Tab-separated table of C-alpha atoms in Angstrom:
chain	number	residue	atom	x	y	z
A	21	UNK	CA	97.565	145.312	251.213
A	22	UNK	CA	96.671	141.757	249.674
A	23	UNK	CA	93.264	142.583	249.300
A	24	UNK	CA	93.861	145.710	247.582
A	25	UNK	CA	96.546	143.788	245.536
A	26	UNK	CA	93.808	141.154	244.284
A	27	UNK	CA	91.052	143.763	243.741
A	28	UNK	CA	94.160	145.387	241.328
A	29	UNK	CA	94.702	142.006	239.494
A	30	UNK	CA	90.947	140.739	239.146
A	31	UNK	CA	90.489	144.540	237.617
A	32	UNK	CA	93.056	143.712	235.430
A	33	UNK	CA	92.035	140.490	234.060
A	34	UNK	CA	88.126	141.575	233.810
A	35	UNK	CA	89.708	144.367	231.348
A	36	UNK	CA	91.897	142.322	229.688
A	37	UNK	CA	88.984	139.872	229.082
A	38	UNK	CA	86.494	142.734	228.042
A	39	UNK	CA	89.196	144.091	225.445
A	40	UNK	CA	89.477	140.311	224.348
A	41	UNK	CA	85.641	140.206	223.902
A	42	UNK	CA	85.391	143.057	221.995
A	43	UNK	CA	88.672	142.153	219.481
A	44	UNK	CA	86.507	138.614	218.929
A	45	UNK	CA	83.134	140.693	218.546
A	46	UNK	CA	84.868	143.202	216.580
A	47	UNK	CA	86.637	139.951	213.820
A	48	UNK	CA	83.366	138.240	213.780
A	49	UNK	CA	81.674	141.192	213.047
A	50	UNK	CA	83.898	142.050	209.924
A	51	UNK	CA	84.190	137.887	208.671
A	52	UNK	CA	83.264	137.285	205.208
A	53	UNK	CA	79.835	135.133	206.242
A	54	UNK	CA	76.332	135.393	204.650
A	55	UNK	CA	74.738	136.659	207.828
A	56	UNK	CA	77.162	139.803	207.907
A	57	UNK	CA	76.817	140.343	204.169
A	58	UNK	CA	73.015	140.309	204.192
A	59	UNK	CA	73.066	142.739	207.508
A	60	UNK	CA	73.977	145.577	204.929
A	61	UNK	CA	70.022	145.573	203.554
A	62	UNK	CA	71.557	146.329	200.320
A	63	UNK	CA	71.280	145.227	196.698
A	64	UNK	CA	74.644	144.510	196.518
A	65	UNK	CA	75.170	142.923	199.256
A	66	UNK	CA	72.704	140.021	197.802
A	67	UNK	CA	74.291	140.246	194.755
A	68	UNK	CA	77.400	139.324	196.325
A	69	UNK	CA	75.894	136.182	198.399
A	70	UNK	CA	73.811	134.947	195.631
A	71	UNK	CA	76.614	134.884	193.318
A	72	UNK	CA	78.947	132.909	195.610
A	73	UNK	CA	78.385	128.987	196.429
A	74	UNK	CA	80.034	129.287	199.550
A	75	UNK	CA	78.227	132.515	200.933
A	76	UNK	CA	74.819	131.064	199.523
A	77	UNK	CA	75.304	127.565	201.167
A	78	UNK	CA	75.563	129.566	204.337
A	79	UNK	CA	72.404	131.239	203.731
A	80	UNK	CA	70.464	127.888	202.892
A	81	UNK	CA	71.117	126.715	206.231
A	82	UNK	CA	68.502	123.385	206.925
A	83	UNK	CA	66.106	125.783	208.884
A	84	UNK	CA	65.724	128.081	206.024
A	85	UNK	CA	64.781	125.280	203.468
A	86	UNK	CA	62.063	123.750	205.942
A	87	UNK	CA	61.356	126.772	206.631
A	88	UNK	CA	60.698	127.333	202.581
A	89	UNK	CA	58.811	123.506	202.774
A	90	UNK	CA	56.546	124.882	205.509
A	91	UNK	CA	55.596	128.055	203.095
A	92	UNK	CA	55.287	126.047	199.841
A	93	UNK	CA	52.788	123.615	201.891
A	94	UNK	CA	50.647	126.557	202.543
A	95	UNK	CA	50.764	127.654	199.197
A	96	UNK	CA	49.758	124.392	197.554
A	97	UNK	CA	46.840	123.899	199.860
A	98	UNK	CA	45.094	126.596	197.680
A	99	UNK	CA	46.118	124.666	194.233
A	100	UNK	CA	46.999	127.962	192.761
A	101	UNK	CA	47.010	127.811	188.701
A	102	UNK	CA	49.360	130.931	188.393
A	103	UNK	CA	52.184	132.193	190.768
A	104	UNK	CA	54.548	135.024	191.275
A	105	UNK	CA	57.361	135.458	193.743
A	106	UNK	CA	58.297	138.832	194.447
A	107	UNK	CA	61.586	138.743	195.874
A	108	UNK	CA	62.607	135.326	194.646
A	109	UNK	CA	65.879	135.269	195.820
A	110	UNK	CA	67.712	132.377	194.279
A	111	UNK	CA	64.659	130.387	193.539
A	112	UNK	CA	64.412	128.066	196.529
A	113	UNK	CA	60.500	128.676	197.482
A	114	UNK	CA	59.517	128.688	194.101
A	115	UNK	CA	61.250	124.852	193.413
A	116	UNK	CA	59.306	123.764	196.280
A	117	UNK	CA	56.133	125.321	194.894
A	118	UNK	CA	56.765	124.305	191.553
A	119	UNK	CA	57.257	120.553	192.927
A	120	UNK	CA	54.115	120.754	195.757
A	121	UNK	CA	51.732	122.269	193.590
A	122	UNK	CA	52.769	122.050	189.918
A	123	UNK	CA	51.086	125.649	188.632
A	124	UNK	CA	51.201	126.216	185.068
A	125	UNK	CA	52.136	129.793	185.309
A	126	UNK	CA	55.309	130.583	187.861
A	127	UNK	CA	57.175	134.113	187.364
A	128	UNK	CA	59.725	134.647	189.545
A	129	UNK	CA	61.238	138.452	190.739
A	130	UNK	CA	64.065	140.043	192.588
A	131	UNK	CA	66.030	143.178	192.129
A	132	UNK	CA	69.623	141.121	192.437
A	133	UNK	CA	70.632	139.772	189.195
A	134	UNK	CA	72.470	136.822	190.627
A	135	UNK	CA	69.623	135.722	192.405
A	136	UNK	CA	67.416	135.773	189.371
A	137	UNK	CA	70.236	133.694	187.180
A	138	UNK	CA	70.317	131.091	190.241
A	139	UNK	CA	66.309	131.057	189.871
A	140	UNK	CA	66.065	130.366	186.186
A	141	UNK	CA	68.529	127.362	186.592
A	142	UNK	CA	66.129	125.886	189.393
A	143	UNK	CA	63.015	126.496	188.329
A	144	UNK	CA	63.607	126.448	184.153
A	145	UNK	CA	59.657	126.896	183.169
A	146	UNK	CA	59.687	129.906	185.059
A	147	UNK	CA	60.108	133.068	184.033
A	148	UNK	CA	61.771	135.847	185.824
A	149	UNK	CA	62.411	139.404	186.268
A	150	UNK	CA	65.746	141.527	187.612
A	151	UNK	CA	63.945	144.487	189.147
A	152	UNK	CA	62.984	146.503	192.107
A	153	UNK	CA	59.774	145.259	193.583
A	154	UNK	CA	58.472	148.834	193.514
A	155	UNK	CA	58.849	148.933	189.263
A	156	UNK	CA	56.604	145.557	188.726
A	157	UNK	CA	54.411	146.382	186.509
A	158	UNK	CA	53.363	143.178	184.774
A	159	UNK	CA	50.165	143.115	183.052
A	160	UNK	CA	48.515	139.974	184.736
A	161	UNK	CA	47.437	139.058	187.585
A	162	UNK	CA	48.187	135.502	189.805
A	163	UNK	CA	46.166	133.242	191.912
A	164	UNK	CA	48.779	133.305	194.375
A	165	UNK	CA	51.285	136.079	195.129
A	166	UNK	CA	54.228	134.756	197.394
A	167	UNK	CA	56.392	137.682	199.465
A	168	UNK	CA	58.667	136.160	201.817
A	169	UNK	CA	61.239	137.980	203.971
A	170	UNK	CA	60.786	140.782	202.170
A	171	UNK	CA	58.250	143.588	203.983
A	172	UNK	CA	60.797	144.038	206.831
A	173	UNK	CA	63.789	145.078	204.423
A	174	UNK	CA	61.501	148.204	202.943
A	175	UNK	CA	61.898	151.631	203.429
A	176	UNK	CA	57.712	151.746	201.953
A	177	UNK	CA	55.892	148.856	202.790
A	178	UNK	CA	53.179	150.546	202.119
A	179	UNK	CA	53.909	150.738	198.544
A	180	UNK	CA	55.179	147.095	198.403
A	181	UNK	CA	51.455	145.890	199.400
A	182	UNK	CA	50.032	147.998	196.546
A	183	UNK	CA	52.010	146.184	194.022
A	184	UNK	CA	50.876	142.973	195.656
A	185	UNK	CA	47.489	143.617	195.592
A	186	UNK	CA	47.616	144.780	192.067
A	187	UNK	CA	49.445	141.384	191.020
A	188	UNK	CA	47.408	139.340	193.468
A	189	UNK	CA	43.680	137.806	190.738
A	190	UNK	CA	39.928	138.931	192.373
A	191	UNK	CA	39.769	135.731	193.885
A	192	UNK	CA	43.561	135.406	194.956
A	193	UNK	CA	45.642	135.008	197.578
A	194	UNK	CA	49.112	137.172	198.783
A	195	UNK	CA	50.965	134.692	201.069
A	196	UNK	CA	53.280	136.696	203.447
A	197	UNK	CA	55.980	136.285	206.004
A	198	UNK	CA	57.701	138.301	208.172
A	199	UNK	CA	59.885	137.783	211.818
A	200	UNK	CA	58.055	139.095	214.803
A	201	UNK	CA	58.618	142.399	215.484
A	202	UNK	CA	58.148	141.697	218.944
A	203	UNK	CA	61.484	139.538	218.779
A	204	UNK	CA	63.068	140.888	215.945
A	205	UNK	CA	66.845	142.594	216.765
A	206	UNK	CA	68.397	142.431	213.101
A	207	UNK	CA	69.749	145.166	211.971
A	208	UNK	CA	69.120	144.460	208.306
A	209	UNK	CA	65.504	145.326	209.170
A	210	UNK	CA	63.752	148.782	208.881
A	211	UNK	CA	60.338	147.700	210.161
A	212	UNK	CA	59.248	145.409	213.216
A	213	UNK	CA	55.856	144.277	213.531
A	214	UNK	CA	54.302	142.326	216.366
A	215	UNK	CA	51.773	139.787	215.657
A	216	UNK	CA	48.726	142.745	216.021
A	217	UNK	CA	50.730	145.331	214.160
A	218	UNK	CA	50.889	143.184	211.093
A	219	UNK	CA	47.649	142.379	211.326
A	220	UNK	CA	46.290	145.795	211.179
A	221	UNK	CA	48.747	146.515	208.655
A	222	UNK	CA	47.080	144.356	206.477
A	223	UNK	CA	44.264	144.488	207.204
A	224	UNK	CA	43.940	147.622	204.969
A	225	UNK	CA	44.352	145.375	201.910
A	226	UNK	CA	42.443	142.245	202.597
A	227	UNK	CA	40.661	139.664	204.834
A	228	UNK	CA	44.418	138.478	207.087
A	229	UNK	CA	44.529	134.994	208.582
A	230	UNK	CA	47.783	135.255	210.761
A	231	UNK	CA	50.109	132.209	211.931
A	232	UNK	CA	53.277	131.004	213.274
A	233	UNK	CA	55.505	128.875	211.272
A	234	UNK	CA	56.711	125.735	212.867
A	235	UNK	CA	59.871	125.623	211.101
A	236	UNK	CA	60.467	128.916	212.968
A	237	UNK	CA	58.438	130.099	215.632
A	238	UNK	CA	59.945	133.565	215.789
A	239	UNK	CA	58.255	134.050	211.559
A	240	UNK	CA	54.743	134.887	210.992
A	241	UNK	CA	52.565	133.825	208.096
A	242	UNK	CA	50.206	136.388	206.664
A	243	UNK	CA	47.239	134.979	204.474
A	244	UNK	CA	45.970	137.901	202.954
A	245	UNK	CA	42.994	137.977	200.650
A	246	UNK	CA	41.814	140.963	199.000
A	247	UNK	CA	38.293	142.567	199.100
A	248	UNK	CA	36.708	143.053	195.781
């Protein structure tokens, strides 16, 4: 009778503490916070943390702005003359560009508007673009095309590297970055590649030099130059 009377109460409190996990899960999940916001995958939903200090302060958490250091570092090692960001975001990668490598030509595009006003205020000899990355159509081309965080929100990815490659000068470079698939759980993604798959993704446009960022292990950095 004791036993069963203990078996009865530790069922009780294991319920009680699963129903007290999932209440917790359940606020957290529904909490006004950038990483919640941004799970959505939608235009709006960067509108919304782009436009807000507090939300965007979240966002540029100190591993994402080494984490921009580390990319601008690659970028200026090629002492590109002319650079475009496609999917700028508020403007952080290109200010570190801008300072590492001081190009005379820096255009700057994303497809939320809040972003883009952010950008211009950072970067103010830049010019940028509100647009979907799938409508560029600028009538130039860059010695380095920066894409960062990007490929793994896209429903065509496919598409996305055309536009690169169009953007991207004969002798250019498209500078990539994406988390490994292999690791990847977020559900703001639609694709997941593993160190290989990207490469052979790629590899379709270009010559691919593939590497893991330091500032985060989990991202990979895609070098891609194209063939003439």
């Amino acid at each position: 009778m004791v036993n069963a009377y203990r078996s009865l109460r530790r069922a009780r409190e294991e319920a009680s503490q699963a129903l007290l996990r999932a209440r917790t899960d359940f606020k957290n999940r529904r909490a006004v916070t950038a990483p919640n916001i941004t799970r959505r995958n939608t235009r709006r939903a960067y509108e919304r943390v782009y436009g807000d200090d507090r939300l965007l302060s979240e966002y540029l958490v100190p591993g994402r702005v080494a984490f921009y250091a580390e990319v601008a570092e690659a970028a200026a090692a090629g002492d590109p003359r002319s650079v475009v960001d496609v999917g700028c975001g508020a403007g952080n990668l290109l200010q570190e560009v801008v300072e590492k490598a001081a190009p005379g030509r820096v255009v700057g595009i994303d497809y939320a508007v809040a972003g883009v006003r952010r950008a211009q205020k950072l970067v103010p000899s830049g010019e940028f673009h509100a647009q979907s990355l799938y409508d560029v159509r600028l009538p130039e081309t860059f010695d380095l095309v920066l894409c960062t965080e990007v490929l793994e929100h896209l429903s065509d990815p496919d598409a996305a590297m055309d536009v690169l490659t169009r953007l991207c000068a004969a002798s250019g470079t498209i500078l990539i970055t994406v988390p490994d698939g292999a690791e990847d759980e977020w559900e703001g993604h639609r694709n997941f590649w593993s160190e290989g798959e990207l490469e052979g993704f790629l590899r379709r446009y270009g010559d691919v030099e593939i590497s893991r960022m330091r500032a985060d292990p989990m991202s990979l950095l895609a070098v891609v130059r194209p063939r003439p």
